[in-house]
PDB file of C-alpha atoms and ligand atoms in Angstrom:
ATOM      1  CA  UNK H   1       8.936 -23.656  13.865  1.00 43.00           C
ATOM      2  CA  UNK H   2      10.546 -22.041  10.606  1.00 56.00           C
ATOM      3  CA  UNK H   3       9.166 -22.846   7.519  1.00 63.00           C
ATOM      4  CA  UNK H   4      10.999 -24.281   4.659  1.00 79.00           C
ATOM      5  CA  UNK H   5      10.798 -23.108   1.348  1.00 82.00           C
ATOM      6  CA  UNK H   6      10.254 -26.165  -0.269  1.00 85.00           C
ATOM      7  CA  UNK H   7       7.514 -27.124   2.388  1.00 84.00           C
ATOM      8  CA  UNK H   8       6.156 -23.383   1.021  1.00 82.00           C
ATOM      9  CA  UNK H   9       6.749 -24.435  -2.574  1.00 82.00           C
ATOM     10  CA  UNK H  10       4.869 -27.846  -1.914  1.00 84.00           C
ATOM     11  CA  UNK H  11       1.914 -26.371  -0.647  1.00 82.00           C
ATOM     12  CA  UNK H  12       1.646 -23.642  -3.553  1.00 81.00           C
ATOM     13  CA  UNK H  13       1.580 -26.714  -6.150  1.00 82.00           C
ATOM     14  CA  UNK H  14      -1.616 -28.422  -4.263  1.00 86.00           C
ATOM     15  CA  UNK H  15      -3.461 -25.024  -4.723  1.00 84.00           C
ATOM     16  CA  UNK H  16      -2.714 -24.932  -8.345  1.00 82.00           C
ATOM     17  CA  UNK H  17      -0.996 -21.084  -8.026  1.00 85.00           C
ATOM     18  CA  UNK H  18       1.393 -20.420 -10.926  1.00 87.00           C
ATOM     19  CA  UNK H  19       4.734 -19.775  -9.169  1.00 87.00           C
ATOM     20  CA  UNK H  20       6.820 -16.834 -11.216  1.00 91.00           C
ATOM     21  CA  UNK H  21      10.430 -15.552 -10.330  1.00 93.00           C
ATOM     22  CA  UNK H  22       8.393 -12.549  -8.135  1.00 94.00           C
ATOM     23  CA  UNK H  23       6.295 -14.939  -6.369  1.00 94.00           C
ATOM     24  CA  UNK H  24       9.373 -17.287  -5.651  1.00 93.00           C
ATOM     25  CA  UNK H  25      11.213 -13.734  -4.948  1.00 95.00           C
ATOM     26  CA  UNK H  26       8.760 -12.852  -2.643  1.00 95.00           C
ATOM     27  CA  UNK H  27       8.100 -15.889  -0.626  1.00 93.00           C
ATOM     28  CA  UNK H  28      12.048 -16.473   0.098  1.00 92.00           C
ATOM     29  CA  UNK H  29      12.449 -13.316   1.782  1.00 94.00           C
ATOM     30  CA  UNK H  30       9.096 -13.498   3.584  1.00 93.00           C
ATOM     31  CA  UNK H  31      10.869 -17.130   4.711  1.00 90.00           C
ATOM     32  CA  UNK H  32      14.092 -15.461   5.214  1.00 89.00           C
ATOM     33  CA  UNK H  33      12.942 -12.507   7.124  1.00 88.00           C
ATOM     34  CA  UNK H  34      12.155 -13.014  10.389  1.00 81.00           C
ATOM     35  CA  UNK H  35      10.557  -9.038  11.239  1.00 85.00           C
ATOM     36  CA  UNK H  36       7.458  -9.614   9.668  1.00 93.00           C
ATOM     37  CA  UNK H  37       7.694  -6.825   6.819  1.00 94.00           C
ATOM     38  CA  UNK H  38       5.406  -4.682   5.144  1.00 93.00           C
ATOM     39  CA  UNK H  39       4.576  -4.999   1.269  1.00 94.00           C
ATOM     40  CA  UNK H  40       7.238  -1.382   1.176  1.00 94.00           C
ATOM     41  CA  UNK H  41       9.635  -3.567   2.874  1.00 93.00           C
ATOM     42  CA  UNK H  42       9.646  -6.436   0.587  1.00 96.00           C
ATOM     43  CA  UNK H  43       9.252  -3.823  -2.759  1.00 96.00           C
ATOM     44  CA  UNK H  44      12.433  -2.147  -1.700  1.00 96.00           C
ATOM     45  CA  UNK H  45      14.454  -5.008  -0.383  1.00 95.00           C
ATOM     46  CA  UNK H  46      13.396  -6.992  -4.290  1.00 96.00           C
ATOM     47  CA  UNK H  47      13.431  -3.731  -6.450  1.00 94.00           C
ATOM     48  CA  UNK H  48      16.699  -3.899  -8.189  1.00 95.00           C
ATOM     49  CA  UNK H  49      16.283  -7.384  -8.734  1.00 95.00           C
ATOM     50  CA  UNK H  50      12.923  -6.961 -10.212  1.00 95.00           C
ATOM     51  CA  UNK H  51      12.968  -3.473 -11.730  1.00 93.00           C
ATOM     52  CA  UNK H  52       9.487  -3.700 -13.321  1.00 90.00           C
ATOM     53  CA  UNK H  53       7.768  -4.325  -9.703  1.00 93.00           C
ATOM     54  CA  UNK H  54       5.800  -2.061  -8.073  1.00 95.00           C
ATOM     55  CA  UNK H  55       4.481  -1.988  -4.626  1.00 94.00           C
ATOM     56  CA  UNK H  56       1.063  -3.108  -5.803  1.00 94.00           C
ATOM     57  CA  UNK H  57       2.397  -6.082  -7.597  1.00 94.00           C
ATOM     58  CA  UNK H  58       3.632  -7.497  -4.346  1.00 96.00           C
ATOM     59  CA  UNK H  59       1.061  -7.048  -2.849  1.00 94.00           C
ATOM     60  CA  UNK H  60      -1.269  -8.980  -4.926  1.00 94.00           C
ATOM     61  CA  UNK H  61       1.067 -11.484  -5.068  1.00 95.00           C
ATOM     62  CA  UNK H  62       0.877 -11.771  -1.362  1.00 95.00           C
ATOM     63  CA  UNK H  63      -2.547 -11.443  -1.574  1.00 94.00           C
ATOM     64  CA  UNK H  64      -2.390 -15.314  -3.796  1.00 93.00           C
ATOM     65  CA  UNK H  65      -0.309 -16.035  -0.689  1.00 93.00           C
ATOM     66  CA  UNK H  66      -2.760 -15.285   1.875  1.00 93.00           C
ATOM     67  CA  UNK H  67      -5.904 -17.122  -0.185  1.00 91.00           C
ATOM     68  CA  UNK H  68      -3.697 -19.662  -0.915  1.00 89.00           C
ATOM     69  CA  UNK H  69      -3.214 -20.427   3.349  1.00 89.00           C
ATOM     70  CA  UNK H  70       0.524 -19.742   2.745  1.00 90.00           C
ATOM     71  CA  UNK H  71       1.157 -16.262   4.399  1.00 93.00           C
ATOM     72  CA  UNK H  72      -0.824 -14.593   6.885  1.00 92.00           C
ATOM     73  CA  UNK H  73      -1.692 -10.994   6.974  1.00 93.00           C
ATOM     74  CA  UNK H  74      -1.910  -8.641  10.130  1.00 91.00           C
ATOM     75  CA  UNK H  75      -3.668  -5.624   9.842  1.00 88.00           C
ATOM     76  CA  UNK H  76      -3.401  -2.227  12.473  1.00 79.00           C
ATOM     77  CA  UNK H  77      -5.915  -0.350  11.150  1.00 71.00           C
ATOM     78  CA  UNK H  78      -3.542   1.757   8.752  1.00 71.00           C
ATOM     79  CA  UNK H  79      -2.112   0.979   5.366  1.00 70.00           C
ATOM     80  CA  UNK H  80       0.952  -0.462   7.099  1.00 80.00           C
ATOM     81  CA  UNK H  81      -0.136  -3.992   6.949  1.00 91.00           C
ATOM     82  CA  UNK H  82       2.674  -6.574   8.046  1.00 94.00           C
ATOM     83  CA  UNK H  83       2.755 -10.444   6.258  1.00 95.00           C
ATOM     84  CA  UNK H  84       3.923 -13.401   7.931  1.00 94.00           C
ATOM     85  CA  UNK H  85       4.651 -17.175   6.030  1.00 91.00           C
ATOM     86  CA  UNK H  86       4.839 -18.752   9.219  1.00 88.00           C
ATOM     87  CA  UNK H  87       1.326 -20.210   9.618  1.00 85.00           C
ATOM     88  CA  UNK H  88       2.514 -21.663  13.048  1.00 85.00           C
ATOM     89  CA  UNK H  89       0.552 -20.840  16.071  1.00 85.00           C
ATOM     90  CA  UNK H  90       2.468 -18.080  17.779  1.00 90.00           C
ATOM     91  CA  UNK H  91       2.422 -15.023  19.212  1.00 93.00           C
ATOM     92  CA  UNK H  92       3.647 -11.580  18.185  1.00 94.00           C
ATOM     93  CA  UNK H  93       5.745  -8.960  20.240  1.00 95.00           C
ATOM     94  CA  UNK H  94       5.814  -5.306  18.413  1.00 93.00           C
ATOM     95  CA  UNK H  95       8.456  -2.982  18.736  1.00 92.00           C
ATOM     96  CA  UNK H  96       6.606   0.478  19.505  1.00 92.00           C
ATOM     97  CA  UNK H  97       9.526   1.730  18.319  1.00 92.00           C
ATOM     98  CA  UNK H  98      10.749   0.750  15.187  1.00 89.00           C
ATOM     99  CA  UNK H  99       7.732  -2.039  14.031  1.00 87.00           C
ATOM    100  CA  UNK H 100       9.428  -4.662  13.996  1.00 89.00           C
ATOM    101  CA  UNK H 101       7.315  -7.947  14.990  1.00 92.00           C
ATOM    102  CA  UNK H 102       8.652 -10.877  16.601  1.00 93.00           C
ATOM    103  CA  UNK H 103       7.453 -14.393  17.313  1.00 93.00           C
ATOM    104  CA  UNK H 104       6.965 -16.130  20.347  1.00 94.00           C
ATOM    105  CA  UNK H 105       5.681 -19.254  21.451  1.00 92.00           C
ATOM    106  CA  UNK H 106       3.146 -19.660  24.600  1.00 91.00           C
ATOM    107  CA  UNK H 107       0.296 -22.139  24.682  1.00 89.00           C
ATOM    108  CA  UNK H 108      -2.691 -21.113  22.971  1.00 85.00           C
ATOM    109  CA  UNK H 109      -5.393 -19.697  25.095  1.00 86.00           C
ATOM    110  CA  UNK H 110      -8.497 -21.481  24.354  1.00 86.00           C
ATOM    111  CA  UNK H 111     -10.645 -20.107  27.395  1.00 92.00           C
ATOM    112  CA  UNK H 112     -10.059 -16.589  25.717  1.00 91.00           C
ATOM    113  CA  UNK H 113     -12.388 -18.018  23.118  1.00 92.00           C
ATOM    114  CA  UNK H 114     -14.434 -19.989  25.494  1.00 94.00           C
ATOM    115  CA  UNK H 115     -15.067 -17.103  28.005  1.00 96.00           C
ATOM    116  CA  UNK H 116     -15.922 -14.700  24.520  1.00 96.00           C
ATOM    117  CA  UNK H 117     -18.282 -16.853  23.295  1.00 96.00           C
ATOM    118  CA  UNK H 118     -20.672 -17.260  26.520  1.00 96.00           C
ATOM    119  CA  UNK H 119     -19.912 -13.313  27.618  1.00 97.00           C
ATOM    120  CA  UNK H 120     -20.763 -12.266  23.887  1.00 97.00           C
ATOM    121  CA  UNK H 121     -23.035 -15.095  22.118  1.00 97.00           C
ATOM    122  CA  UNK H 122     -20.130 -14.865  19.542  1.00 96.00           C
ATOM    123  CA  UNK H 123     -18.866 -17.950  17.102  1.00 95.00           C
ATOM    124  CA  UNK H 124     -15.841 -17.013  18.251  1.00 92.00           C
ATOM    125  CA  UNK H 125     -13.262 -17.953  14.935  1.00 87.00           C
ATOM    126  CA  UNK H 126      -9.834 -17.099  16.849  1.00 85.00           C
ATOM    127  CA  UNK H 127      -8.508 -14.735  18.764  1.00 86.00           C
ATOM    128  CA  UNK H 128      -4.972 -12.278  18.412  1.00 84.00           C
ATOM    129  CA  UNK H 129      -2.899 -11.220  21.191  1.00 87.00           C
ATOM    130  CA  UNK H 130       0.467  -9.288  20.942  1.00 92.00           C
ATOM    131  CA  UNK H 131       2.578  -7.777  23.460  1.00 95.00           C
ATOM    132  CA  UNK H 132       4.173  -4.037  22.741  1.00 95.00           C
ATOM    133  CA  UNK H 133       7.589  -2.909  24.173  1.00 96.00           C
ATOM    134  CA  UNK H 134      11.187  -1.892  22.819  1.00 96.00           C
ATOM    135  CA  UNK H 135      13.067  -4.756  21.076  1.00 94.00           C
ATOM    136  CA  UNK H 136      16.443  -5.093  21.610  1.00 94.00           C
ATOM    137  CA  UNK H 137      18.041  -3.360  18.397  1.00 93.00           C
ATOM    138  CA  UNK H 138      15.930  -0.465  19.728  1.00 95.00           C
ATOM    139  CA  UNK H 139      17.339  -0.409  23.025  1.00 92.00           C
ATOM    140  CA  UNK H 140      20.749  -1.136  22.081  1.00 83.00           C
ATOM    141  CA  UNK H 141      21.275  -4.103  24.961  1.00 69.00           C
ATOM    142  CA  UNK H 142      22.722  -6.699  22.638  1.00 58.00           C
ATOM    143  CA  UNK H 143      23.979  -4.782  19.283  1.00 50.00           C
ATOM    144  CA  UNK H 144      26.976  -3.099  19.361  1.00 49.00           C
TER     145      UNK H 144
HETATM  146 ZN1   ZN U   1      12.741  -1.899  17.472  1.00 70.82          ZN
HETATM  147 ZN1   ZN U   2       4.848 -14.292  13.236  1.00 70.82          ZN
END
């Protein structure tokens, strides 16, 4: 399920993207981190090792990412968009109370798309489904 960095760094060759010390910077810990972070997350967590970064920089270099079919990017609706390298099919669980996203695996649910497309008349592309709740940091159940 985890992606490898030098599966990552394979891929970004065939595409032709130029990799640079930011980029590498910023796919490692979008490799490393399993929470699914926001483009603030990865600024701050890469700022003193890149002091001439800025927020927008990473996020156009995720945005080579994304058209590059590296990283995925999941939107809700705000400015608080959340990236993801693992191009896997899984699911997402979101803590309501502190963001964080977590994977999960579950077979994928093609009469979702099946169902849409003769309710709605839709070319249904995909579909996203996420569970909400508390995750266990949050609730304190197994950190101590
Ligand atoms: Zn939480
Ligand atoms: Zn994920």
């Amino acid at each position: 399920m985890a992606v490898h960095l030098e599966q990552a760094l394979a891929k970004l060759k065939t595409t032709g993207v130029r990799m640079t010390p930011q980029r590498h910077a910023i796919l490692s810990f979008l490799l490393d981190s399993m929470t699914h972070p926001t483009a603030d997350d990865i600024y701050k967590s890469l700022e003193s090792k890149f002091p001439n970064m800025s927020v927008a920089t990473v996020y156009n270099n995720l945005k080579v990412f994304i058209e590059s079919g590296l990283v995925r990017e999941l939107t809700y609706g705000d400015s608080s968009s959340r990236f993801d390298a693992d191009m896997t099919d899984h699911y997402h669980a979101v803590c309501e109370s502190c963001g964080k996203i977590a994977d999960f695996e579950y077979p994928p649910l093609h009469d979702i798309e099946n169902t849409a497309a003769g309710q709605t008349g839709f070319q249904v592309s995909g579909y996203r489904l996420e569970v909400y709740g508390v995750c266990p940091d949050c609730t304190g159940i197994t950190k101590h």
